[in-house]
Amino acid sequence: QVQLVESGGGLVQAGDSLRLSCAANGRTASSYAMGWFRQAPGKEREFVAVLSWSGGTTVYTDSVKGRFTISRDNAKNTVYLQMKSLKPEDTAVYYCALDTYIAVVRGTPRYWGQGTQVTVSS
């Protein structure tokens, strides 16, 4: 069984930066892709970014390209989401996910974190 524990959310102002972390417990995550999704109030959960297990492949949704960076530390079984130039429309609950690359990209990973709230004020 895998448990994903997110941290790093909070309330920031537009233009600020924030870094989210997600630690995988229970088994090694180094052979799996890890990604981030978010869900804004009244909206469906959407894909944000994914990073392959090797770290060699990254994909971002268009709205965060150039502002967000996903990275991982396999020794710590942890994935990060560095968010810069935050906008009010980035306000959402952010979830990390773990599974095969295809499963994460398709939005159907087996393992999800509990979510961490990010609120960006204007």
Tab-separated table of N, CA, C and O in Angstrom:
chain	number	residue	atom	x	y	z
A	1	GLN	N	0.846	-1.185	0.000
A	1	GLN	CA	0.000	0.000	0.000
A	1	GLN	C	0.887	1.242	0.000
A	1	GLN	O	1.905	1.286	0.690
A	2	VAL	N	0.483	2.241	-0.750
A	2	VAL	CA	1.233	3.490	-0.854
A	2	VAL	C	0.435	4.605	-0.211
A	2	VAL	O	-0.780	4.722	-0.411
A	3	GLN	N	1.113	5.412	0.552
A	3	GLN	CA	0.499	6.626	1.097
A	3	GLN	C	1.283	7.828	0.591
A	3	GLN	O	2.515	7.831	0.614
A	4	LEU	N	0.550	8.813	0.119
A	4	LEU	CA	1.160	10.048	-0.362
A	4	LEU	C	0.768	11.171	0.586
A	4	LEU	O	-0.425	11.389	0.824
A	5	VAL	N	1.762	11.889	1.073
A	5	VAL	CA	1.509	12.949	2.048
A	5	VAL	C	2.033	14.261	1.486
A	5	VAL	O	3.241	14.429	1.283
A	6	GLU	N	1.100	15.174	1.225
A	6	GLU	CA	1.470	16.478	0.671
A	6	GLU	C	1.697	17.495	1.781
A	6	GLU	O	1.129	17.386	2.872
A	7	SER	N	2.476	18.496	1.452
A	7	SER	CA	2.687	19.614	2.369
A	7	SER	C	3.106	20.826	1.553
A	7	SER	O	3.464	20.700	0.376
A	8	GLY	N	3.023	22.002	2.183
A	8	GLY	CA	3.527	23.200	1.536
A	8	GLY	C	2.475	24.170	1.040
A	8	GLY	O	2.809	25.243	0.543
A	9	GLY	N	1.213	23.793	1.135
A	9	GLY	CA	0.174	24.712	0.692
A	9	GLY	C	0.046	25.898	1.632
A	9	GLY	O	0.638	25.929	2.705
A	10	GLY	N	-0.739	26.875	1.210
A	10	GLY	CA	-0.948	28.032	2.058
A	10	GLY	C	-1.607	29.168	1.321
A	10	GLY	O	-2.080	29.001	0.190
A	11	LEU	N	-1.639	30.312	1.978
A	11	LEU	CA	-2.228	31.529	1.420
A	11	LEU	C	-1.105	32.472	1.021
A	11	LEU	O	-0.257	32.811	1.850
A	12	VAL	N	-1.093	32.860	-0.239
A	12	VAL	CA	-0.069	33.773	-0.742
A	12	VAL	C	-0.734	34.851	-1.587
A	12	VAL	O	-1.915	34.749	-1.925
A	13	GLN	N	0.045	35.852	-1.941
A	13	GLN	CA	-0.457	36.908	-2.807
A	13	GLN	C	-0.066	36.634	-4.254
A	13	GLN	O	0.903	35.900	-4.519
A	14	ALA	N	-0.782	37.225	-5.162
A	14	ALA	CA	-0.465	37.081	-6.579
A	14	ALA	C	0.968	37.513	-6.828
A	14	ALA	O	1.418	38.533	-6.293
A	15	GLY	N	1.676	36.706	-7.612
A	15	GLY	CA	3.070	36.984	-7.912
A	15	GLY	C	4.048	36.269	-7.007
A	15	GLY	O	5.240	36.196	-7.307
A	16	ASP	N	3.543	35.738	-5.902
A	16	ASP	CA	4.410	35.024	-4.958
A	16	ASP	C	4.758	33.626	-5.470
A	16	ASP	O	4.204	33.148	-6.476
A	17	SER	N	5.633	32.977	-4.731
A	17	SER	CA	6.038	31.609	-5.038
A	17	SER	C	5.673	30.692	-3.878
A	17	SER	O	5.534	31.135	-2.729
A	18	LEU	N	5.559	29.417	-4.207
A	18	LEU	CA	5.229	28.406	-3.208
A	18	LEU	C	5.772	27.082	-3.701
A	18	LEU	O	5.781	26.819	-4.919
A	19	ARG	N	6.225	26.238	-2.791
A	19	ARG	CA	6.690	24.909	-3.186
A	19	ARG	C	5.907	23.851	-2.431
A	19	ARG	O	5.863	23.846	-1.205
A	20	LEU	N	5.300	22.969	-3.204
A	20	LEU	CA	4.588	21.836	-2.636
A	20	LEU	C	5.495	20.610	-2.624
A	20	LEU	O	6.322	20.436	-3.511
A	21	SER	N	5.322	19.790	-1.614
A	21	SER	CA	6.059	18.535	-1.515
A	21	SER	C	5.081	17.387	-1.357
A	21	SER	O	3.997	17.555	-0.793
A	22	CYS	N	5.482	16.234	-1.835
A	22	CYS	CA	4.665	15.037	-1.678
A	22	CYS	C	5.591	13.859	-1.424
A	22	CYS	O	6.387	13.492	-2.290
A	23	ALA	N	5.485	13.293	-0.245
A	23	ALA	CA	6.314	12.160	0.127
A	23	ALA	C	5.520	10.870	0.013
A	23	ALA	O	4.387	10.786	0.485
A	24	ALA	N	6.128	9.884	-0.610
A	24	ALA	CA	5.492	8.575	-0.766
A	24	ALA	C	6.004	7.635	0.321
A	24	ALA	O	7.203	7.420	0.442
A	25	ASN	N	5.076	7.088	1.078
A	25	ASN	CA	5.426	6.154	2.140
A	25	ASN	C	4.878	4.777	1.810
A	25	ASN	O	3.882	4.640	1.112
A	26	GLY	N	5.512	3.769	2.326
A	26	GLY	CA	4.978	2.424	2.188
A	26	GLY	C	5.704	1.569	1.163
A	26	GLY	O	5.770	0.376	1.290
A	27	ARG	N	6.203	2.171	0.140
A	27	ARG	CA	6.998	1.450	-0.838
A	27	ARG	C	7.777	2.466	-1.649
A	27	ARG	O	7.436	3.621	-1.690
A	28	THR	N	8.783	1.979	-2.302
A	28	THR	CA	9.577	2.911	-3.096
A	28	THR	C	8.772	3.448	-4.267
A	28	THR	O	8.025	2.726	-4.912
A	29	ALA	N	8.902	4.715	-4.507
A	29	ALA	CA	8.203	5.336	-5.622
A	29	ALA	C	9.126	5.570	-6.794
A	29	ALA	O	8.714	6.151	-7.790
A	30	SER	N	10.359	5.116	-6.668
A	30	SER	CA	11.346	5.480	-7.678
A	30	SER	C	11.073	4.862	-9.037
A	30	SER	O	11.621	5.297	-10.021
A	31	SER	N	10.235	3.826	-9.106
A	31	SER	CA	9.963	3.196	-10.385
A	31	SER	C	8.682	3.698	-11.028
A	31	SER	O	8.263	3.168	-12.053
A	32	TYR	N	8.055	4.682	-10.419
A	32	TYR	CA	6.772	5.164	-10.893
A	32	TYR	C	6.837	6.646	-11.250
A	32	TYR	O	7.648	7.395	-10.729
A	33	ALA	N	5.957	7.026	-12.115
A	33	ALA	CA	5.787	8.448	-12.401
A	33	ALA	C	5.027	9.092	-11.250
A	33	ALA	O	4.237	8.446	-10.558
A	34	MET	N	5.298	10.355	-11.056
A	34	MET	CA	4.565	11.113	-10.041
A	34	MET	C	4.078	12.403	-10.675
A	34	MET	O	4.738	12.969	-11.553
A	35	GLY	N	2.936	12.833	-10.231
A	35	GLY	CA	2.376	14.025	-10.841
A	35	GLY	C	1.555	14.839	-9.875
A	35	GLY	O	1.378	14.459	-8.707
A	36	TRP	N	1.067	15.963	-10.375
A	36	TRP	CA	0.226	16.867	-9.595
A	36	TRP	C	-1.050	17.174	-10.368
A	36	TRP	O	-1.022	17.351	-11.596
A	37	PHE	N	-2.124	17.226	-9.636
A	37	PHE	CA	-3.420	17.635	-10.149
A	37	PHE	C	-3.950	18.732	-9.230
A	37	PHE	O	-3.427	18.930	-8.126
A	38	ARG	N	-4.981	19.420	-9.682
A	38	ARG	CA	-5.611	20.417	-8.820
A	38	ARG	C	-7.096	20.495	-9.090
A	38	ARG	O	-7.552	20.149	-10.179
A	39	GLN	N	-7.815	20.915	-8.077
A	39	GLN	CA	-9.259	21.061	-8.208
A	39	GLN	C	-9.681	22.369	-7.575
A	39	GLN	O	-9.536	22.558	-6.353
A	40	ALA	N	-10.193	23.247	-8.409
A	40	ALA	CA	-10.692	24.530	-7.938
A	40	ALA	C	-12.155	24.383	-7.533
A	40	ALA	O	-12.833	23.461	-7.995
A	41	PRO	N	-12.659	25.265	-6.694
A	41	PRO	CA	-14.049	25.173	-6.258
A	41	PRO	C	-15.001	25.168	-7.441
A	41	PRO	O	-14.906	26.003	-8.336
A	42	GLY	N	-15.901	24.192	-7.436
A	42	GLY	CA	-16.897	24.115	-8.489
A	42	GLY	C	-16.393	23.580	-9.811
A	42	GLY	O	-17.151	23.564	-10.794
A	43	LYS	N	-15.155	23.139	-9.854
A	43	LYS	CA	-14.577	22.625	-11.103
A	43	LYS	C	-14.097	21.197	-10.923
A	43	LYS	O	-13.896	20.722	-9.807
A	44	GLU	N	-13.891	20.534	-12.033
A	44	GLU	CA	-13.372	19.186	-11.994
A	44	GLU	C	-11.861	19.217	-11.732
A	44	GLU	O	-11.179	20.192	-12.016
A	45	ARG	N	-11.379	18.111	-11.197
A	45	ARG	CA	-9.948	18.005	-10.980
A	45	ARG	C	-9.232	17.993	-12.326
A	45	ARG	O	-9.675	17.308	-13.258
A	46	GLU	N	-8.127	18.723	-12.426
A	46	GLU	CA	-7.407	18.814	-13.678
A	46	GLU	C	-5.935	18.462	-13.489
A	46	GLU	O	-5.347	18.671	-12.421
A	47	PHE	N	-5.368	17.959	-14.550
A	47	PHE	CA	-3.952	17.613	-14.583
A	47	PHE	C	-3.105	18.885	-14.554
A	47	PHE	O	-3.433	19.870	-15.215
A	48	VAL	N	-2.013	18.860	-13.795
A	48	VAL	CA	-1.095	19.994	-13.738
A	48	VAL	C	0.270	19.627	-14.335
A	48	VAL	O	0.767	20.312	-15.224
A	49	ALA	N	0.863	18.554	-13.845
A	49	ALA	CA	2.202	18.189	-14.312
A	49	ALA	C	2.490	16.742	-13.965
A	49	ALA	O	1.918	16.188	-13.024
A	50	VAL	N	3.383	16.136	-14.731
A	50	VAL	CA	3.830	14.776	-14.466
A	50	VAL	C	5.324	14.688	-14.717
A	50	VAL	O	5.867	15.411	-15.558
A	51	LEU	N	5.980	13.813	-13.973
A	51	LEU	CA	7.410	13.581	-14.108
A	51	LEU	C	7.639	12.085	-14.149
A	51	LEU	O	7.179	11.351	-13.270
A	52	SER	N	8.331	11.622	-15.158
A	52	SER	CA	8.594	10.182	-15.274
A	52	SER	C	9.496	9.716	-14.134
A	52	SER	O	10.132	10.513	-13.460
A	53	TRP	N	9.578	8.406	-13.958
A	53	TRP	CA	10.344	7.872	-12.836
A	53	TRP	C	11.813	8.239	-12.943
A	53	TRP	O	12.490	8.439	-11.943
A	54	SER	N	12.316	8.342	-14.142
A	54	SER	CA	13.726	8.689	-14.325
A	54	SER	C	13.968	10.186	-14.214
A	54	SER	O	15.109	10.629	-14.117
A	55	GLY	N	12.884	10.939	-14.269
A	55	GLY	CA	13.028	12.388	-14.264
A	55	GLY	C	13.306	12.971	-15.628
A	55	GLY	O	13.466	14.180	-15.774
A	56	GLY	N	13.340	12.113	-16.651
A	56	GLY	CA	13.710	12.587	-17.973
A	56	GLY	C	12.570	13.160	-18.788
A	56	GLY	O	12.795	13.818	-19.798
A	57	THR	N	11.354	12.908	-18.364
A	57	THR	CA	10.197	13.382	-19.124
A	57	THR	C	9.259	14.147	-18.215
A	57	THR	O	8.857	13.650	-17.162
A	58	THR	N	8.947	15.352	-18.622
A	58	THR	CA	7.992	16.163	-17.883
A	58	THR	C	6.948	16.704	-18.846
A	58	THR	O	7.237	16.979	-20.013
A	59	VAL	N	5.742	16.819	-18.355
A	59	VAL	CA	4.648	17.402	-19.126
A	59	VAL	C	3.894	18.344	-18.200
A	59	VAL	O	3.665	18.016	-17.032
A	60	TYR	N	3.518	19.494	-18.726
A	60	TYR	CA	2.770	20.478	-17.959
A	60	TYR	C	1.503	20.868	-18.716
A	60	TYR	O	1.489	20.902	-19.945
A	61	THR	N	0.486	21.196	-17.972
A	61	THR	CA	-0.673	21.784	-18.614
A	61	THR	C	-0.296	23.192	-19.068
A	61	THR	O	0.570	23.851	-18.462
A	62	ASP	N	-0.926	23.655	-20.132
A	62	ASP	CA	-0.507	24.914	-20.750
A	62	ASP	C	-0.541	26.097	-19.781
A	62	ASP	O	0.318	26.985	-19.841
A	63	SER	N	-1.508	26.119	-18.898
A	63	SER	CA	-1.691	27.288	-18.042
A	63	SER	C	-0.565	27.483	-17.016
A	63	SER	O	-0.459	28.555	-16.425
A	64	VAL	N	0.265	26.472	-16.802
A	64	VAL	CA	1.338	26.607	-15.808
A	64	VAL	C	2.725	26.556	-16.428
A	64	VAL	O	3.725	26.725	-15.713
A	65	LYS	N	2.800	26.352	-17.726
A	65	LYS	CA	4.102	26.278	-18.379
A	65	LYS	C	4.888	27.573	-18.162
A	65	LYS	O	4.353	28.663	-18.323
A	66	GLY	N	6.147	27.408	-17.823
A	66	GLY	CA	6.991	28.565	-17.577
A	66	GLY	C	6.893	29.113	-16.168
A	66	GLY	O	7.714	29.951	-15.768
A	67	ARG	N	5.910	28.668	-15.404
A	67	ARG	CA	5.739	29.163	-14.031
A	67	ARG	C	5.934	28.051	-12.997
A	67	ARG	O	6.414	28.304	-11.902
A	68	PHE	N	5.531	26.840	-13.326
A	68	PHE	CA	5.633	25.709	-12.402
A	68	PHE	C	6.736	24.771	-12.867
A	68	PHE	O	6.947	24.574	-14.056
A	69	THR	N	7.410	24.162	-11.904
A	69	THR	CA	8.437	23.173	-12.196
A	69	THR	C	8.238	21.968	-11.297
A	69	THR	O	8.175	22.107	-10.071
A	70	ILE	N	8.146	20.802	-11.910
A	70	ILE	CA	8.027	19.563	-11.145
A	70	ILE	C	9.393	18.905	-11.080
A	70	ILE	O	10.157	18.906	-12.053
A	71	SER	N	9.720	18.361	-9.921
A	71	SER	CA	10.999	17.686	-9.747
A	71	SER	C	10.817	16.580	-8.708
A	71	SER	O	9.781	16.510	-8.044
A	72	ARG	N	11.795	15.724	-8.598
A	72	ARG	CA	11.671	14.638	-7.633
A	72	ARG	C	13.024	14.284	-7.058
A	72	ARG	O	14.060	14.500	-7.680
A	73	ASP	N	12.986	13.714	-5.868
A	73	ASP	CA	14.164	13.175	-5.206
A	73	ASP	C	13.844	11.720	-4.895
A	73	ASP	O	13.124	11.429	-3.932
A	74	ASN	N	14.324	10.829	-5.726
A	74	ASN	CA	13.989	9.417	-5.552
A	74	ASN	C	14.545	8.843	-4.264
A	74	ASN	O	13.973	7.912	-3.700
A	75	ALA	N	15.646	9.378	-3.792
A	75	ALA	CA	16.207	8.892	-2.530
A	75	ALA	C	15.258	9.165	-1.371
A	75	ALA	O	15.244	8.431	-0.382
A	76	LYS	N	14.466	10.218	-1.517
A	76	LYS	CA	13.501	10.582	-0.478
A	76	LYS	C	12.076	10.205	-0.859
A	76	LYS	O	11.144	10.497	-0.110
A	77	ASN	N	11.914	9.566	-2.015
A	77	ASN	CA	10.563	9.224	-2.503
A	77	ASN	C	9.646	10.444	-2.456
A	77	ASN	O	8.489	10.356	-2.025
A	78	THR	N	10.153	11.558	-2.907
A	78	THR	CA	9.423	12.815	-2.797
A	78	THR	C	9.387	13.532	-4.140
A	78	THR	O	10.389	13.562	-4.856
A	79	VAL	N	8.233	14.088	-4.464
A	79	VAL	CA	8.084	14.920	-5.643
A	79	VAL	C	7.738	16.337	-5.191
A	79	VAL	O	7.079	16.527	-4.165
A	80	TYR	N	8.208	17.300	-5.929
A	80	TYR	CA	8.003	18.704	-5.590
A	80	TYR	C	7.291	19.424	-6.738
A	80	TYR	O	7.406	19.030	-7.899
A	81	LEU	N	6.595	20.470	-6.397
A	81	LEU	CA	6.020	21.362	-7.403
A	81	LEU	C	6.390	22.782	-6.983
A	81	LEU	O	5.820	23.321	-6.029
A	82	GLN	N	7.346	23.349	-7.689
A	82	GLN	CA	7.737	24.726	-7.442
A	82	GLN	C	6.832	25.619	-8.270
A	82	GLN	O	6.795	25.487	-9.490
A	83	MET	N	6.133	26.514	-7.607
A	83	MET	CA	5.175	27.374	-8.289
A	83	MET	C	5.625	28.825	-8.148
A	83	MET	O	5.840	29.290	-7.028
A	84	LYS	N	5.775	29.502	-9.279
A	84	LYS	CA	6.193	30.899	-9.279
A	84	LYS	C	5.142	31.745	-9.986
A	84	LYS	O	4.307	31.225	-10.710
A	85	SER	N	5.217	33.036	-9.769
A	85	SER	CA	4.283	33.971	-10.413
A	85	SER	C	2.851	33.489	-10.268
A	85	SER	O	2.095	33.438	-11.243
A	86	LEU	N	2.488	33.148	-9.063
A	86	LEU	CA	1.165	32.592	-8.823
A	86	LEU	C	0.071	33.599	-9.140
A	86	LEU	O	0.234	34.815	-8.947
A	87	LYS	N	-1.042	33.085	-9.634
A	87	LYS	CA	-2.185	33.889	-10.013
A	87	LYS	C	-3.401	33.445	-9.203
A	87	LYS	O	-3.457	32.296	-8.759
A	88	PRO	N	-4.373	34.324	-9.045
A	88	PRO	CA	-5.585	33.912	-8.323
A	88	PRO	C	-6.238	32.664	-8.921
A	88	PRO	O	-6.811	31.856	-8.188
A	89	GLU	N	-6.133	32.503	-10.229
A	89	GLU	CA	-6.733	31.327	-10.864
A	89	GLU	C	-5.989	30.035	-10.567
A	89	GLU	O	-6.442	28.956	-10.948
A	90	ASP	N	-4.848	30.128	-9.899
A	90	ASP	CA	-4.155	28.924	-9.443
A	90	ASP	C	-4.726	28.402	-8.123
A	90	ASP	O	-4.324	27.331	-7.658
A	91	THR	N	-5.632	29.152	-7.546
A	91	THR	CA	-6.248	28.726	-6.297
A	91	THR	C	-6.984	27.407	-6.489
A	91	THR	O	-7.830	27.275	-7.367
A	92	ALA	N	-6.623	26.436	-5.667
A	92	ALA	CA	-7.203	25.097	-5.782
A	92	ALA	C	-6.647	24.207	-4.676
A	92	ALA	O	-5.697	24.581	-3.982
A	93	VAL	N	-7.243	23.049	-4.549
A	93	VAL	CA	-6.637	21.986	-3.751
A	93	VAL	C	-5.730	21.201	-4.696
A	93	VAL	O	-6.174	20.757	-5.752
A	94	TYR	N	-4.484	21.058	-4.300
A	94	TYR	CA	-3.504	20.370	-5.129
A	94	TYR	C	-3.283	18.966	-4.590
A	94	TYR	O	-3.063	18.773	-3.383
A	95	TYR	N	-3.336	18.005	-5.506
A	95	TYR	CA	-3.172	16.594	-5.158
A	95	TYR	C	-1.961	16.021	-5.881
A	95	TYR	O	-1.764	16.274	-7.075
A	96	CYS	N	-1.177	15.239	-5.190
A	96	CYS	CA	-0.141	14.498	-5.889
A	96	CYS	C	-0.654	13.093	-6.194
A	96	CYS	O	-1.614	12.619	-5.579
A	97	ALA	N	-0.019	12.475	-7.167
A	97	ALA	CA	-0.459	11.168	-7.629
A	97	ALA	C	0.747	10.325	-8.016
A	97	ALA	O	1.788	10.871	-8.409
A	98	LEU	N	0.579	9.034	-7.933
A	98	LEU	CA	1.669	8.111	-8.265
A	98	LEU	C	1.112	6.903	-9.003
A	98	LEU	O	0.092	6.337	-8.599
A	99	ASP	N	1.776	6.548	-10.072
A	99	ASP	CA	1.440	5.336	-10.823
A	99	ASP	C	2.330	5.305	-12.060
A	99	ASP	O	3.326	6.024	-12.134
A	100	THR	N	1.976	4.509	-13.030
A	100	THR	CA	2.715	4.519	-14.279
A	100	THR	C	2.535	5.875	-14.960
A	100	THR	O	1.565	6.602	-14.691
A	101	TYR	N	3.436	6.195	-15.860
A	101	TYR	CA	3.378	7.475	-16.562
A	101	TYR	C	2.051	7.627	-17.298
A	101	TYR	O	1.388	8.670	-17.219
A	102	ILE	N	1.657	6.591	-18.004
A	102	ILE	CA	0.421	6.650	-18.784
A	102	ILE	C	-0.784	6.878	-17.868
A	102	ILE	O	-1.681	7.670	-18.172
A	103	ALA	N	-0.815	6.187	-16.753
A	103	ALA	CA	-1.949	6.321	-15.835
A	103	ALA	C	-2.041	7.744	-15.289
A	103	ALA	O	-3.138	8.297	-15.167
A	104	VAL	N	-0.906	8.326	-14.959
A	104	VAL	CA	-0.927	9.697	-14.428
A	104	VAL	C	-1.378	10.663	-15.521
A	104	VAL	O	-2.231	11.525	-15.283
A	105	VAL	N	-0.832	10.532	-16.706
A	105	VAL	CA	-1.207	11.430	-17.797
A	105	VAL	C	-2.693	11.313	-18.122
A	105	VAL	O	-3.349	12.311	-18.422
A	106	ARG	N	-3.225	10.106	-18.032
A	106	ARG	CA	-4.647	9.888	-18.318
A	106	ARG	C	-5.553	10.322	-17.168
A	106	ARG	O	-6.772	10.313	-17.303
A	107	GLY	N	-4.941	10.653	-16.054
A	107	GLY	CA	-5.744	11.071	-14.918
A	107	GLY	C	-6.335	9.939	-14.119
A	107	GLY	O	-7.289	10.144	-13.350
A	108	THR	N	-5.771	8.757	-14.255
A	108	THR	CA	-6.296	7.572	-13.558
A	108	THR	C	-5.245	6.873	-12.713
A	108	THR	O	-5.128	5.649	-12.722
A	109	PRO	N	-4.446	7.620	-11.962
A	109	PRO	CA	-3.458	6.950	-11.112
A	109	PRO	C	-4.123	6.212	-9.965
A	109	PRO	O	-5.221	6.584	-9.528
A	110	ARG	N	-3.466	5.158	-9.513
A	110	ARG	CA	-4.017	4.371	-8.416
A	110	ARG	C	-3.885	5.076	-7.076
A	110	ARG	O	-4.693	4.862	-6.171
A	111	TYR	N	-2.877	5.877	-6.927
A	111	TYR	CA	-2.588	6.453	-5.621
A	111	TYR	C	-2.673	7.977	-5.657
A	111	TYR	O	-2.120	8.620	-6.549
A	112	TRP	N	-3.373	8.503	-4.666
A	112	TRP	CA	-3.588	9.939	-4.544
A	112	TRP	C	-3.216	10.400	-3.136
A	112	TRP	O	-3.405	9.675	-2.167
A	113	GLY	N	-2.732	11.621	-3.053
A	113	GLY	CA	-2.556	12.244	-1.758
A	113	GLY	C	-3.873	12.820	-1.265
A	113	GLY	O	-4.886	12.786	-1.971
A	114	GLN	N	-3.846	13.368	-0.067
A	114	GLN	CA	-5.075	13.882	0.541
A	114	GLN	C	-5.389	15.296	0.088
A	114	GLN	O	-6.492	15.790	0.311
A	115	GLY	N	-4.434	15.938	-0.538
A	115	GLY	CA	-4.647	17.291	-1.035
A	115	GLY	C	-4.122	18.354	-0.088
A	115	GLY	O	-4.146	18.183	1.133
A	116	THR	N	-3.664	19.445	-0.669
A	116	THR	CA	-3.213	20.593	0.118
A	116	THR	C	-3.749	21.858	-0.546
A	116	THR	O	-3.704	22.000	-1.763
A	117	GLN	N	-4.279	22.754	0.256
A	117	GLN	CA	-4.938	23.949	-0.268
A	117	GLN	C	-3.912	25.023	-0.615
A	117	GLN	O	-3.036	25.349	0.188
A	118	VAL	N	-4.063	25.554	-1.803
A	118	VAL	CA	-3.282	26.720	-2.233
A	118	VAL	C	-4.276	27.833	-2.555
A	118	VAL	O	-5.166	27.642	-3.378
A	119	THR	N	-4.118	28.952	-1.898
A	119	THR	CA	-4.988	30.100	-2.122
A	119	THR	C	-4.138	31.300	-2.498
A	119	THR	O	-3.208	31.651	-1.774
A	120	VAL	N	-4.464	31.889	-3.645
A	120	VAL	CA	-3.709	33.034	-4.140
A	120	VAL	C	-4.642	34.240	-4.150
A	120	VAL	O	-5.649	34.242	-4.858
A	121	SER	N	-4.314	35.219	-3.364
A	121	SER	CA	-5.145	36.421	-3.297
A	121	SER	C	-4.646	37.457	-4.294
A	121	SER	O	-3.451	37.538	-4.583
A	122	SER	N	-5.571	38.257	-4.781
A	122	SER	CA	-5.212	39.272	-5.783
A	122	SER	C	-4.796	40.578	-5.131
A	122	SER	O	-4.924	40.766	-3.939
